[in-house]
Each structure stands twice: as C-alpha cells, then as structure tokens.
Short mmCIF file of C-alpha atoms in Angstrom, two decimals:
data_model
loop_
_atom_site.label_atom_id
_atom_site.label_comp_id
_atom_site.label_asym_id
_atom_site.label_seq_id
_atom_site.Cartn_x
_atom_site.Cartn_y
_atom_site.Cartn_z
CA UNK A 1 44.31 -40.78 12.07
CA UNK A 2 45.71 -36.99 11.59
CA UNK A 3 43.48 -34.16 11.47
CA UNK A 4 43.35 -32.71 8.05
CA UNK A 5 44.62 -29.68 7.84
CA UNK A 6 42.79 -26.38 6.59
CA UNK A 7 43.29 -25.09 3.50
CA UNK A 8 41.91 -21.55 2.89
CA UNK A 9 42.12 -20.32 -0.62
CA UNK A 10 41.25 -16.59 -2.01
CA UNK A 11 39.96 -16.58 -5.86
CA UNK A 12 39.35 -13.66 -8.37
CA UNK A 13 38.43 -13.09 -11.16
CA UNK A 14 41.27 -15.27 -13.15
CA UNK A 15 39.96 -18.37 -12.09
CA UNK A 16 36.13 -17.31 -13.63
CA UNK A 17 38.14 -15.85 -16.83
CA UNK A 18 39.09 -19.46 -18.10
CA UNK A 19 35.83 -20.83 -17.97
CA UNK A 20 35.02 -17.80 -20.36
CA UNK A 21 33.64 -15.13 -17.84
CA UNK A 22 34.80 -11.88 -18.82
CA UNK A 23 36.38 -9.21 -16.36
CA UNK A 24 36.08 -5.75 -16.85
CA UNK A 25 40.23 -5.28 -15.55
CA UNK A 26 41.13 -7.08 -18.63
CA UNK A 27 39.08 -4.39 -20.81
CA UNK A 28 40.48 -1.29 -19.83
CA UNK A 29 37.46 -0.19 -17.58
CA UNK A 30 35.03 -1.75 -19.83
CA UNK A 31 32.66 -5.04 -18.67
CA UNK A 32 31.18 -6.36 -21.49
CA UNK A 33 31.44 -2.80 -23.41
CA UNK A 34 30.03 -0.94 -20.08
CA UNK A 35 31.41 1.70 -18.19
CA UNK A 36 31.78 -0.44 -15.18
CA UNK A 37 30.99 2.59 -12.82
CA UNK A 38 27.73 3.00 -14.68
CA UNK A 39 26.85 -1.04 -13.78
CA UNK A 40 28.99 -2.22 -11.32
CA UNK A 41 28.73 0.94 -8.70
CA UNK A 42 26.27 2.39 -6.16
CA UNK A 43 26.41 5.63 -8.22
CA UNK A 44 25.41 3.75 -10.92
CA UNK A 45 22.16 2.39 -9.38
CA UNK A 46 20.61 5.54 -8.53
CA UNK A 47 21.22 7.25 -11.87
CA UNK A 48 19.96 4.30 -13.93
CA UNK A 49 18.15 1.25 -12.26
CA UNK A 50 17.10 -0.49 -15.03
CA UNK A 51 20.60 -0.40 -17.17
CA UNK A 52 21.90 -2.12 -14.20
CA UNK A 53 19.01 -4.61 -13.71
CA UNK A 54 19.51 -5.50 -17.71
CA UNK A 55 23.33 -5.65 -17.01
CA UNK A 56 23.20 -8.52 -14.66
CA UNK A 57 20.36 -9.83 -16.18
CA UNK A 58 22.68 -10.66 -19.03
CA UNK A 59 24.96 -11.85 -16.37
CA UNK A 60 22.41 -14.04 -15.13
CA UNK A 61 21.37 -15.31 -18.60
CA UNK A 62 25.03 -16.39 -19.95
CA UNK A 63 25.97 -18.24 -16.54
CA UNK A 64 24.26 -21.65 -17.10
CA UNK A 65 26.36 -21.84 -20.19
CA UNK A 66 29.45 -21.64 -18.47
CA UNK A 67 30.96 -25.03 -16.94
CA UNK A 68 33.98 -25.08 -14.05
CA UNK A 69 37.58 -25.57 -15.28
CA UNK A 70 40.13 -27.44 -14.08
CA UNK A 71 40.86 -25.11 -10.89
CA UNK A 72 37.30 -25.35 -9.84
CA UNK A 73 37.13 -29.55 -9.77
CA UNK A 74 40.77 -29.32 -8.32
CA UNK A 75 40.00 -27.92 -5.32
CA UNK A 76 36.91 -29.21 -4.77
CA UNK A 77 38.83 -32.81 -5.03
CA UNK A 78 40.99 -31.44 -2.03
CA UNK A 79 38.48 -31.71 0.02
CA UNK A 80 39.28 -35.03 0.39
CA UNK A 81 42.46 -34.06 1.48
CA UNK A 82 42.12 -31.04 3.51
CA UNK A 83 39.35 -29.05 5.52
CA UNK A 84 39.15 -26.35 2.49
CA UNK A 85 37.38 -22.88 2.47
CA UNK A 86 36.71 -20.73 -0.12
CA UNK A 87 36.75 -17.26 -0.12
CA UNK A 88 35.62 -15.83 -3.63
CA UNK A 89 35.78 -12.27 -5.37
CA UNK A 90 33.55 -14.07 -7.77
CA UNK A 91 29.89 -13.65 -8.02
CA UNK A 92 29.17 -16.37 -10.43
CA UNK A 93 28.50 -20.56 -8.74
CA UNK A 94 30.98 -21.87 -10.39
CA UNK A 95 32.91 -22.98 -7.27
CA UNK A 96 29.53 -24.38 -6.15
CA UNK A 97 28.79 -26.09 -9.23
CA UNK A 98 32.31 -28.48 -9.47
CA UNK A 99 31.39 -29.59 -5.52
CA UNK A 100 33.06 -26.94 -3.35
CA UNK A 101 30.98 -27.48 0.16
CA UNK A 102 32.28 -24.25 2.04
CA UNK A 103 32.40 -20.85 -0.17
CA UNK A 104 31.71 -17.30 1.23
CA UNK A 105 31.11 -14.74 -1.59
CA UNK A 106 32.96 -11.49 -0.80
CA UNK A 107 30.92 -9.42 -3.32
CA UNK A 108 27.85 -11.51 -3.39
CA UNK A 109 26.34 -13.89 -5.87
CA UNK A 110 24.88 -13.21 -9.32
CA UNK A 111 21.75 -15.73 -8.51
CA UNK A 112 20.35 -14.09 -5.62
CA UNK A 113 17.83 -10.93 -5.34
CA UNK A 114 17.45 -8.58 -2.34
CA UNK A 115 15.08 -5.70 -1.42
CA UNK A 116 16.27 -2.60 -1.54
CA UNK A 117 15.11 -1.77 2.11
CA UNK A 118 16.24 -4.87 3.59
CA UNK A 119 20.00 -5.69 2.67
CA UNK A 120 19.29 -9.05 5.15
CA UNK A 121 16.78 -10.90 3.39
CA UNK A 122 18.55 -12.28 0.55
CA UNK A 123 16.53 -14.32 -2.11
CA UNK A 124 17.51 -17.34 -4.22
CA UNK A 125 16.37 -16.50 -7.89
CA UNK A 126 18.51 -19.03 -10.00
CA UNK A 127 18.84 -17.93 -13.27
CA UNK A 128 15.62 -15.51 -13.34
CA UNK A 129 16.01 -11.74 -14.67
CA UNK A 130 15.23 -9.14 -11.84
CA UNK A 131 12.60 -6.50 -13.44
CA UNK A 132 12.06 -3.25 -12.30
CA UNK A 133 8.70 -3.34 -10.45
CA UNK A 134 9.76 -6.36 -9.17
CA UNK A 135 9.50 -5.74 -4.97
CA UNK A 136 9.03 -7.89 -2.00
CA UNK A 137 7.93 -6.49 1.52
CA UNK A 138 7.05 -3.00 -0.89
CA UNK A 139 10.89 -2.70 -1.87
CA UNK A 140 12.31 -2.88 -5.05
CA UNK A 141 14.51 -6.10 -5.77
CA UNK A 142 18.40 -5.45 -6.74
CA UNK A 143 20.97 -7.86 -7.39
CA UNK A 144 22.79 -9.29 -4.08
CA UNK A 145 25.93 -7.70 -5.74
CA UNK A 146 28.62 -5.79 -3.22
CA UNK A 147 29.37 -2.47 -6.12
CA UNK A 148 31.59 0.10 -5.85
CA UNK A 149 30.94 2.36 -3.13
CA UNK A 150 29.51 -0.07 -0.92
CA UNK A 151 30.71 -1.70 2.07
CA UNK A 152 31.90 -5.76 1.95
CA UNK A 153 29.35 -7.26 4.43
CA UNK A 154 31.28 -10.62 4.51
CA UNK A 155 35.00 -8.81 4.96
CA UNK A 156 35.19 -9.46 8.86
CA UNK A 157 33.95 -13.62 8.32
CA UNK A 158 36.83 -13.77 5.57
CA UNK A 159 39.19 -12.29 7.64
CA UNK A 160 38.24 -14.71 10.35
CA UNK A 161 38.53 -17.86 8.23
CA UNK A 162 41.82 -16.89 7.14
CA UNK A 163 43.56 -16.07 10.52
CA UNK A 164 42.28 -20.37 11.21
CA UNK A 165 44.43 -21.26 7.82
CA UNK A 166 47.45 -23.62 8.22
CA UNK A 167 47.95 -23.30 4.38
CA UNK A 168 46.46 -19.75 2.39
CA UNK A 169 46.29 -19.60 -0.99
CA UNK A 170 45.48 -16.92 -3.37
CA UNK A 171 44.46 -17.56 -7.11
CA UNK A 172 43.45 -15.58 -9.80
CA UNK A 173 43.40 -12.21 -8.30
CA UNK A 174 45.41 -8.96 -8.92
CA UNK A 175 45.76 -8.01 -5.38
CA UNK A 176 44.53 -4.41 -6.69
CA UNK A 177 40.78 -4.30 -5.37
CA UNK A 178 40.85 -2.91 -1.62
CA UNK A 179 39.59 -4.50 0.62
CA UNK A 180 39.97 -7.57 -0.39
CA UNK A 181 43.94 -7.35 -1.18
CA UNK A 182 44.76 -6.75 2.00
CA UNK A 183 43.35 -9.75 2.98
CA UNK A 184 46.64 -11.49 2.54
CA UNK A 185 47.98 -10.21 5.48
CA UNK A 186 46.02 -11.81 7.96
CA UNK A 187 47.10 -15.01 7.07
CA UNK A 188 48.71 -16.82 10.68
CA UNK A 189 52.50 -16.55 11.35
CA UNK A 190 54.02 -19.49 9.94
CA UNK A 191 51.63 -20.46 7.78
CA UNK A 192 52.95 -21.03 3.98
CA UNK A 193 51.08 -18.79 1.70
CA UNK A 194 51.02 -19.78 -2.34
CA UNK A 195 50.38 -17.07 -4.83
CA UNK A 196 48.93 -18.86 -8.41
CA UNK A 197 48.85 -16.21 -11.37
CA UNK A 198 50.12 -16.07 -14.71
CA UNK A 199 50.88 -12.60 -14.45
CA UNK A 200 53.28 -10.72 -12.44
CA UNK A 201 52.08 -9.73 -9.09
CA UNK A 202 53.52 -7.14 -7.04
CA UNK A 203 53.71 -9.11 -3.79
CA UNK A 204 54.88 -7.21 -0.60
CA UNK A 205 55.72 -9.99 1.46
CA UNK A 206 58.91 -12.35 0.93
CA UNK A 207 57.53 -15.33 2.49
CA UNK A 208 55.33 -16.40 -0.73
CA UNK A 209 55.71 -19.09 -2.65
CA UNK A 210 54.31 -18.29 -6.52
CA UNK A 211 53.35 -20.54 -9.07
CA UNK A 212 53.34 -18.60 -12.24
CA UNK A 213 50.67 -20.58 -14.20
CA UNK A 214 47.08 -20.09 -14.94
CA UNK A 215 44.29 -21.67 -12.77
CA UNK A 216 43.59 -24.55 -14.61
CA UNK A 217 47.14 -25.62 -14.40
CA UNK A 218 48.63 -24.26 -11.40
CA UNK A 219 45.75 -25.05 -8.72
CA UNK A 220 46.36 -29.03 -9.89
CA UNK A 221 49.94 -28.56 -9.74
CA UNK A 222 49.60 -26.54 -6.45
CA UNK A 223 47.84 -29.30 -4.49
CA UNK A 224 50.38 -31.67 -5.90
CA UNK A 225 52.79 -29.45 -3.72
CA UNK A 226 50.86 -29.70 -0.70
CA UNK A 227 49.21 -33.00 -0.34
CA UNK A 228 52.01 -34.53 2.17
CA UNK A 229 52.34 -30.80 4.37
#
C-alpha cells in the first residue's frame, strides 16, 4: 500500500465569497459598508470597542446561514485520497463544517472569544454575540480575530506545514495580504504548486501551474489533476 501523499492547500477569501461571505477587497475598502480599518484593525479597537464587538457580532449572526460550496466538500473528499492540510485566511468554519479534519486559521476564527489580557486562552462561543462587559479572569472578551496591526500567531506552524507539502495549492487568495503571500515561497523544491483563481494573479514564480476558474469549479477539477501524482 503507498503512503498518501500530503496535500497542503492555502485558501482566502474567494473560496468564502461563493458561499455568499462578503470581502471587504471586493468593496473598495469597504466590509459590509465599514471602513475596514475602523473594524478590522488594532487601531480600530481602541478608538471604538463596541463598533467592533457589533461588527463581528453581525459576523457571527449571518454565519449559520451560510452552507460550504463545492470547493469546501471537494477537498474535504480528498482526504480520502491524500494526507490534506488546510491553511485558511478565512475566519468563518466553513472548511470545518463540509468535513475538513486538519485546518489552522491564519487570522483566527469568527466563533471563538479571548480576554483581552490573555491572548492564550481562547474560548469557544459558537454563534453567541460578545458584549462589552463581557470579561473572564477580569479582562474584557474580544473576538479571536488576527486585525491589522497585529502579529499572525499561527505564521511560523503554516510555514512549517507547508515546507512538509509534496503538492501546495493556493485558492481563492490575491496574494496581496503580507504575510501570508509570501507564504508561497516556502513551498519544498520540486514540489508542484497549483494556483486556482478566476482572476489574474501576478505570480512571481514560473513553476505554477494555474487553473483560472472559481473555487467551486476549479478545486473539483484540480483534484481531478492530481489524484494519480
């Protein structure tokens, strides 16, 4: 019996935006009619807590609502192909929700709380609103959201998984967003790298194979590709 080889996939925010999460890059700097710096930012915190509690409270509110697309159930269904880890931009579950075993969350995860004193305890809240007032060990509860300005606690265990990949793929994602982007480069000599994205993505490396579709139809198609490597 061969060892099943490991597939390491990056996703952003395109994969999320055909189940019908919004992104703030397609709206010009605008999430959901917010200045993203005032809601999605460190800066933003201080000046106004509770706008940003609300913010992701809405966030929290609409997620149950939203069901995994095609991309989500396709690679979850490689795991019974391959040894596959996901590395998401996302902070929504949808990845978790259509059966995906092994996901680390770059910028952290919409249903989970932590004090503001104690980045390490993280808290499962499900679909709950965070109020302000609401504290645990005397600290006031924030989303577990990585914002702008902050440092991405999970960067180094991403980069780890990826330099283990035998086949990297990255879906849904403008490459823009330091330091995340640069993630592509620590993929192993050797190792095909696929690029899915409807759009046109300036890639700086020659030895990438794209698939210009959108999730839902490239990620099926993609594992078509791969499925005898």
């Amino acid at each position: 019996m061969t060892t099943r080889k490991r597939l390491v996939v990056l996703t952003g925010a395109g994969i999320s935006a055909e189940s019908g999460i919004r992104t703030f890059r397609d709206m010009g700097g605008l999430w959901e009619e917010y200045d993203v710096m005032e809601v999605a930012s460190i800066d933003g915190w201080k000046k106004n807590p509770q706008l940003v509690l609300e913010f992701y409270n809405q966030r929290r509110r609409q997620l149950p609502a939203v069901e995994p697309n095609a991309a989500h159930k396709a690679l979850a269904d490689a795991q019974n192909l391959f040894n596959v880890f996901v590395i998401t931009q996302n902070v929504d579950n949808l990845h978790e929700r259509a059966g995906s075993k092994n996901v680390l969350h770059l910028h952290g995860e919409l249903t989970k709380a932590r004090p503001t004193g104690n980045p390490s305890k993280i808290i499962d809240i499900g679909y709950n609103d965070i109020k302000w007032g609401d504290t645990v060990d005397g600290y006031q509860l924030r989303p577990h959201i990585v914002w702008f300005g902050e440092e991405v606690p999970m960067m180094n265990e991403a980069i780890k998984l990826i330099q283990t990949a035998e086949i990297f793929a990255v879906i849904g994602t403008s490459l823009n967003v330091y330091p995340a982007a640069g993630l592509l480069d620590y993929a192993p000599k050797g190792c095909p790298i696929y690029l899915i994205d409807p759009n046109d993505i300036n890639i700086w490396r020659r030895d990438v194979t794209v698939i210009k579709e959108k999730a839902s139809v490239g990620v099926p198609k993609f594992i078509e590709m791969i499925k005898n490597e």
